mmCIF file of C-alpha atoms in Angstrom:
data_model
loop_
_atom_site.group_PDB
_atom_site.id
_atom_site.type_symbol
_atom_site.label_atom_id
_atom_site.label_comp_id
_atom_site.label_asym_id
_atom_site.label_seq_id
_atom_site.Cartn_x
_atom_site.Cartn_y
_atom_site.Cartn_z
ATOM 1 C CA UNK A 1265 -109.884 -179.370 48.853
ATOM 2 C CA UNK A 1266 -113.032 -179.896 46.773
ATOM 3 C CA UNK A 1267 -115.396 -179.481 49.842
ATOM 4 C CA UNK A 1268 -118.622 -181.739 50.273
ATOM 5 C CA UNK A 1269 -120.885 -182.213 47.363
ATOM 6 C CA UNK A 1270 -124.612 -183.123 47.971
ATOM 7 C CA UNK A 1271 -127.557 -183.689 45.619
ATOM 8 C CA UNK A 1272 -130.213 -183.036 45.137
ATOM 9 C CA UNK A 1273 -130.568 -179.560 46.784
ATOM 10 C CA UNK A 1274 -134.360 -179.711 46.965
ATOM 11 C CA UNK A 1275 -136.935 -182.525 46.931
ATOM 12 C CA UNK A 1276 -140.666 -182.437 47.405
ATOM 13 C CA UNK A 1277 -142.359 -185.819 47.849
ATOM 14 C CA UNK A 1278 -145.664 -186.941 49.237
ATOM 15 C CA UNK A 1279 -145.747 -188.955 52.375
ATOM 16 C CA UNK A 1280 -145.196 -192.612 52.053
ATOM 17 C CA UNK A 1281 -142.993 -192.010 49.033
ATOM 18 C CA UNK A 1282 -139.075 -192.684 49.181
ATOM 19 C CA UNK A 1283 -136.289 -190.393 48.497
ATOM 20 C CA UNK A 1284 -132.425 -190.832 48.329
ATOM 21 C CA UNK A 1285 -129.802 -188.159 49.043
ATOM 22 C CA UNK A 1286 -126.105 -188.426 47.755
ATOM 23 C CA UNK A 1287 -123.001 -186.959 49.393
ATOM 24 C CA UNK A 1288 -119.302 -187.028 48.285
ATOM 25 C CA UNK A 1289 -116.963 -185.752 50.929
ATOM 26 C CA UNK A 1290 -113.559 -184.139 50.803
ATOM 27 C CA UNK A 1291 -111.222 -186.484 49.215
ATOM 28 C CA UNK A 1292 -109.317 -188.604 51.603
ATOM 29 C CA UNK A 1293 -111.452 -188.182 54.634
ATOM 30 C CA UNK A 1294 -112.390 -191.459 56.241
ATOM 31 C CA UNK A 1295 -114.966 -190.045 58.426
ATOM 32 C CA UNK A 1296 -118.456 -188.943 56.949
ATOM 33 C CA UNK A 1297 -121.543 -187.770 58.907
ATOM 34 C CA UNK A 1298 -125.130 -187.403 58.035
ATOM 35 C CA UNK A 1299 -127.098 -184.820 60.138
ATOM 36 C CA UNK A 1300 -130.789 -183.940 60.017
ATOM 37 C CA UNK A 1301 -131.728 -180.273 60.681
ATOM 38 C CA UNK A 1302 -135.322 -179.448 61.187
ATOM 39 C CA UNK A 1303 -136.498 -175.883 60.871
ATOM 40 C CA UNK A 1304 -135.525 -173.906 64.141
ATOM 41 C CA UNK A 1305 -133.432 -176.782 65.663
ATOM 42 C CA UNK A 1306 -129.626 -177.566 65.461
ATOM 43 C CA UNK A 1307 -128.387 -180.409 63.435
ATOM 44 C CA UNK A 1308 -128.889 -183.812 64.785
ATOM 45 C CA UNK A 1309 -126.712 -186.725 64.038
ATOM 46 C CA UNK A 1310 -128.103 -189.524 62.107
ATOM 47 C CA UNK A 1311 -125.166 -191.637 61.235
ATOM 48 C CA UNK A 1312 -121.398 -191.642 61.370
ATOM 49 C CA UNK A 1313 -119.296 -193.658 58.782
ATOM 50 C CA UNK A 1314 -115.510 -194.374 59.296
ATOM 51 C CA UNK A 1315 -114.471 -195.589 55.766
ATOM 52 C CA UNK A 1316 -117.335 -197.901 54.733
ATOM 53 C CA UNK A 1317 -118.234 -199.128 58.212
ATOM 54 C CA UNK A 1318 -120.879 -197.553 60.551
ATOM 55 C CA UNK A 1319 -119.540 -196.050 63.888
ATOM 56 C CA UNK A 1320 -122.845 -194.741 65.264
ATOM 57 C CA UNK A 1321 -126.263 -195.100 63.968
ATOM 58 C CA UNK A 1322 -128.124 -195.010 67.316
ATOM 59 C CA UNK A 1323 -130.322 -192.008 66.327
ATOM 60 C CA UNK A 1324 -131.187 -193.343 62.809
ATOM 61 C CA UNK A 1325 -134.759 -194.319 62.618
ATOM 62 C CA UNK A 1326 -133.932 -197.616 61.062
ATOM 63 C CA UNK A 1327 -137.544 -198.676 60.345
ATOM 64 C CA UNK A 1328 -137.554 -195.997 57.457
ATOM 65 C CA UNK A 1329 -133.965 -194.515 57.138
ATOM 66 C CA UNK A 1330 -131.045 -196.443 55.648
ATOM 67 C CA UNK A 1331 -127.572 -195.333 54.575
ATOM 68 C CA UNK A 1332 -124.606 -196.808 52.999
ATOM 69 C CA UNK A 1333 -120.974 -195.820 52.016
ATOM 70 C CA UNK A 1334 -119.785 -197.986 49.197
ATOM 71 C CA UNK A 1335 -116.006 -198.185 48.967
ATOM 72 C CA UNK A 1336 -115.508 -195.633 51.604
ATOM 73 C CA UNK A 1337 -116.079 -192.695 49.413
ATOM 74 C CA UNK A 1338 -119.514 -191.261 48.589
ATOM 75 C CA UNK A 1339 -122.545 -192.058 50.540
ATOM 76 C CA UNK A 1340 -126.226 -192.306 50.040
ATOM 77 C CA UNK A 1341 -129.037 -191.728 52.664
ATOM 78 C CA UNK A 1342 -132.659 -193.203 51.951
ATOM 79 C CA UNK A 1343 -135.903 -192.694 53.521
ATOM 80 C CA UNK A 1344 -138.657 -195.102 52.738
ATOM 81 C CA UNK A 1345 -141.481 -194.501 53.387
ATOM 82 C CA UNK A 1346 -141.216 -190.819 54.312
ATOM 83 C CA UNK A 1347 -143.364 -189.019 57.065
ATOM 84 C CA UNK A 1348 -144.309 -185.475 57.296
ATOM 85 C CA UNK A 1349 -141.955 -185.063 60.330
ATOM 86 C CA UNK A 1350 -139.016 -185.940 58.038
ATOM 87 C CA UNK A 1351 -139.247 -182.541 56.399
ATOM 88 C CA UNK A 1352 -135.860 -181.262 57.153
ATOM 89 C CA UNK A 1353 -132.468 -180.347 55.655
ATOM 90 C CA UNK A 1354 -130.170 -183.342 55.535
ATOM 91 C CA UNK A 1355 -126.556 -182.287 55.807
ATOM 92 C CA UNK A 1356 -123.545 -184.226 55.142
ATOM 93 C CA UNK A 1357 -120.231 -183.332 56.876
ATOM 94 C CA UNK A 1358 -116.645 -184.336 56.861
ATOM 95 C CA UNK A 1359 -113.861 -183.249 59.135
ATOM 96 C CA UNK A 1360 -111.671 -180.498 57.907
ATOM 97 C CA UNK A 1361 -107.818 -180.239 57.896
ATOM 98 C CA UNK A 1362 -105.402 -182.041 60.170
ATOM 99 C CA UNK A 1363 -105.846 -180.092 63.398
ATOM 100 C CA UNK A 1364 -107.481 -183.132 65.054
ATOM 101 C CA UNK A 1365 -110.121 -180.810 66.419
ATOM 102 C CA UNK A 1366 -112.770 -182.544 64.377
ATOM 103 C CA UNK A 1367 -114.070 -179.363 62.795
ATOM 104 C CA UNK A 1368 -116.763 -180.170 60.214
ATOM 105 C CA UNK A 1369 -116.906 -179.037 56.768
ATOM 106 C CA UNK A 1370 -120.774 -179.274 55.656
ATOM 107 C CA UNK A 1371 -122.201 -179.702 52.211
ATOM 108 C CA UNK A 1372 -124.865 -177.307 51.115
ATOM 109 C CA UNK A 1373 -127.549 -179.562 52.253
ATOM 110 C CA UNK A 1374 -130.520 -181.396 50.702
ATOM 111 C CA UNK A 1375 -133.855 -179.734 51.695
ATOM 112 C CA UNK A 1376 -136.778 -182.253 51.872
ATOM 113 C CA UNK A 1377 -140.341 -181.282 52.001
ATOM 114 C CA UNK A 1378 -143.031 -184.090 52.641
ATOM 115 C CA UNK A 1379 -146.418 -183.169 51.866
ATOM 116 C CA UNK B 788 -131.644 -182.015 80.580
ATOM 117 C CA UNK B 789 -130.518 -181.518 76.978
ATOM 118 C CA UNK B 790 -126.711 -182.185 76.313
ATOM 119 C CA UNK B 791 -126.007 -178.653 74.717
ATOM 120 C CA UNK B 792 -128.485 -175.817 75.390
ATOM 121 C CA UNK B 793 -128.705 -172.436 73.893
ATOM 122 C CA UNK B 794 -131.349 -169.813 74.061
ATOM 123 C CA UNK B 795 -133.028 -169.584 70.825
ATOM 124 C CA UNK B 796 -133.414 -165.900 70.851
ATOM 125 C CA UNK B 797 -133.594 -163.708 68.943
ATOM 126 C CA UNK B 798 -130.892 -161.568 70.363
ATOM 127 C CA UNK B 799 -131.085 -158.105 68.936
ATOM 128 C CA UNK B 800 -128.154 -155.636 69.149
ATOM 129 C CA UNK B 801 -127.414 -152.285 67.487
ATOM 130 C CA UNK B 802 -124.850 -152.057 64.995
ATOM 131 C CA UNK B 803 -121.279 -151.546 66.731
ATOM 132 C CA UNK B 804 -122.424 -153.112 69.949
ATOM 133 C CA UNK B 805 -120.938 -156.267 71.612
ATOM 134 C CA UNK B 806 -123.135 -159.285 71.026
ATOM 135 C CA UNK B 807 -122.851 -161.926 73.691
ATOM 136 C CA UNK B 808 -124.033 -165.555 72.989
ATOM 137 C CA UNK B 809 -124.013 -168.330 75.685
ATOM 138 C CA UNK B 810 -124.096 -172.036 75.591
ATOM 139 C CA UNK B 811 -124.275 -174.617 78.523
ATOM 140 C CA UNK B 812 -123.545 -178.203 78.462
ATOM 141 C CA UNK B 813 -124.341 -181.138 80.649
ATOM 142 C CA UNK B 814 -121.252 -183.440 80.276
ATOM 143 C CA UNK B 815 -118.563 -182.347 82.555
ATOM 144 C CA UNK B 816 -116.120 -184.444 80.636
ATOM 145 C CA UNK B 817 -116.587 -182.618 77.429
ATOM 146 C CA UNK B 818 -113.200 -181.481 75.748
ATOM 147 C CA UNK B 819 -113.822 -179.673 72.537
ATOM 148 C CA UNK B 820 -116.133 -176.736 71.967
ATOM 149 C CA UNK B 821 -117.073 -175.105 68.708
ATOM 150 C CA UNK B 822 -118.956 -172.141 67.514
ATOM 151 C CA UNK B 823 -120.649 -172.398 63.927
ATOM 152 C CA UNK B 824 -122.478 -169.625 62.063
ATOM 153 C CA UNK B 825 -125.398 -170.434 59.958
ATOM 154 C CA UNK B 826 -126.998 -167.938 57.601
ATOM 155 C CA UNK B 827 -130.638 -168.456 56.714
ATOM 156 C CA UNK B 828 -130.884 -171.112 53.895
ATOM 157 C CA UNK B 829 -127.035 -172.002 54.252
ATOM 158 C CA UNK B 830 -125.056 -174.691 55.986
ATOM 159 C CA UNK B 831 -123.234 -174.021 59.136
ATOM 160 C CA UNK B 832 -119.595 -172.804 58.908
ATOM 161 C CA UNK B 833 -117.037 -172.784 61.588
ATOM 162 C CA UNK B 834 -116.107 -169.602 63.469
ATOM 163 C CA UNK B 835 -113.842 -170.953 65.984
ATOM 164 C CA UNK B 836 -113.026 -173.715 68.485
ATOM 165 C CA UNK B 837 -111.610 -173.832 71.983
ATOM 166 C CA UNK B 838 -110.240 -176.479 74.151
ATOM 167 C CA UNK B 839 -108.828 -174.716 77.203
ATOM 168 C CA UNK B 840 -110.392 -172.676 79.976
ATOM 169 C CA UNK B 841 -110.150 -169.003 79.289
ATOM 170 C CA UNK B 842 -110.400 -166.799 76.336
ATOM 171 C CA UNK B 843 -109.522 -167.269 72.636
ATOM 172 C CA UNK B 844 -109.617 -164.355 70.226
ATOM 173 C CA UNK B 845 -109.906 -164.296 66.573
ATOM 174 C CA UNK B 846 -110.430 -160.805 65.013
ATOM 175 C CA UNK B 847 -113.693 -159.504 66.163
ATOM 176 C CA UNK B 848 -114.704 -162.889 67.877
ATOM 177 C CA UNK B 849 -113.771 -164.241 71.214
ATOM 178 C CA UNK B 850 -114.717 -167.543 72.718
ATOM 179 C CA UNK B 851 -114.693 -167.915 76.334
ATOM 180 C CA UNK B 852 -114.682 -171.382 78.147
ATOM 181 C CA UNK B 853 -115.401 -172.133 81.628
ATOM 182 C CA UNK B 854 -115.307 -175.877 82.290
ATOM 183 C CA UNK B 855 -116.023 -175.556 86.083
ATOM 184 C CA UNK B 856 -119.418 -173.835 85.322
ATOM 185 C CA UNK B 857 -119.880 -175.775 82.017
ATOM 186 C CA UNK B 858 -120.513 -173.021 79.783
ATOM 187 C CA UNK B 859 -118.893 -171.569 76.535
ATOM 188 C CA UNK B 860 -119.714 -168.039 75.168
ATOM 189 C CA UNK B 861 -118.948 -166.278 72.105
ATOM 190 C CA UNK B 862 -118.497 -162.387 72.003
ATOM 191 C CA UNK B 863 -118.796 -160.482 68.718
ATOM 192 C CA UNK B 864 -117.377 -156.971 68.961
ATOM 193 C CA UNK B 865 -118.272 -154.151 66.871
ATOM 194 C CA UNK B 866 -121.369 -156.170 65.654
ATOM 195 C CA UNK B 867 -122.275 -155.607 61.925
ATOM 196 C CA UNK B 868 -125.559 -156.316 60.016
ATOM 197 C CA UNK B 869 -123.723 -159.021 58.199
ATOM 198 C CA UNK B 870 -123.328 -160.914 61.537
ATOM 199 C CA UNK B 871 -126.921 -161.496 61.632
ATOM 200 C CA UNK B 872 -127.410 -165.242 61.595
ATOM 201 C CA UNK B 873 -127.922 -168.291 63.800
ATOM 202 C CA UNK B 874 -124.964 -169.113 65.963
ATOM 203 C CA UNK B 875 -124.665 -172.953 66.748
ATOM 204 C CA UNK B 876 -122.674 -174.158 69.797
ATOM 205 C CA UNK B 877 -121.334 -177.700 69.293
ATOM 206 C CA UNK B 878 -119.598 -179.834 71.987
ATOM 207 C CA UNK B 879 -117.719 -183.084 71.644
ATOM 208 C CA UNK B 880 -119.151 -185.007 74.629
ATOM 209 C CA UNK B 881 -116.972 -187.672 76.654
ATOM 210 C CA UNK B 882 -117.286 -191.303 75.680
ATOM 211 C CA UNK B 883 -114.721 -191.481 72.866
ATOM 212 C CA UNK B 884 -117.014 -191.005 69.715
ATOM 213 C CA UNK B 885 -115.664 -187.645 68.876
ATOM 214 C CA UNK B 886 -118.943 -186.758 67.384
ATOM 215 C CA UNK B 887 -120.070 -182.986 67.582
ATOM 216 C CA UNK B 888 -123.351 -182.581 69.313
ATOM 217 C CA UNK B 889 -125.192 -179.351 68.445
ATOM 218 C CA UNK B 890 -127.333 -176.968 70.393
ATOM 219 C CA UNK B 891 -130.391 -175.338 68.808
ATOM 220 C CA UNK B 892 -128.695 -172.305 67.873
ATOM 221 C CA UNK B 893 -129.241 -168.538 68.768
ATOM 222 C CA UNK B 894 -130.601 -166.244 66.363
ATOM 223 C CA UNK B 895 -128.744 -163.013 66.276
ATOM 224 C CA UNK B 896 -130.050 -159.743 64.604
ATOM 225 C CA UNK B 897 -127.831 -156.850 64.158
ATOM 226 C CA UNK B 898 -129.730 -153.741 63.267
ATOM 227 C CA UNK B 899 -128.276 -150.593 61.782
#
């Protein structure tokens, strides 16, 4: 298994600018999650995809955040315009193995700093 | 009340001791429970998961689940400095979404 690839690893922008993060999950997994982890907190779900359809985006701030998963493979998360409180690590995750336990494998994360 | 609660710590234990990490959850219908470890600057990685009441052991780690009291704990025996990390509890709540909901994590420090 190739794991979960994410880029960029680090990004520094000024408030009101835009940024995009990319994720490519373990090959063949239909489910993909984006989580936001603010320093000192646990990961918070932003959006879940099943293939290229959205399953849950109830916690995605839709006025500034958008996400898509073209062709059910890789995904892009965009923030426009960014706010100071968007400073966080954005984690992409995919279920691991066939145990049915919904164990997640996370990518290395994209650390965003908004100045 | 938050859905998954953990004491943020830090929990400090000496090397060789047993570290006990606790997590409570609000949804009585929750079915699956996970412990992840997260080193500073790294992504979470799974330690173990548990479904059934009782204990589940894997090496130096034991997960304990008590559904009646709605808590899950992680015991780390013979703690090592390399176990110093944040431990995240995750729960799949009832409702059918199968999305893991995470607690804020407990910071563990194992000192020599």
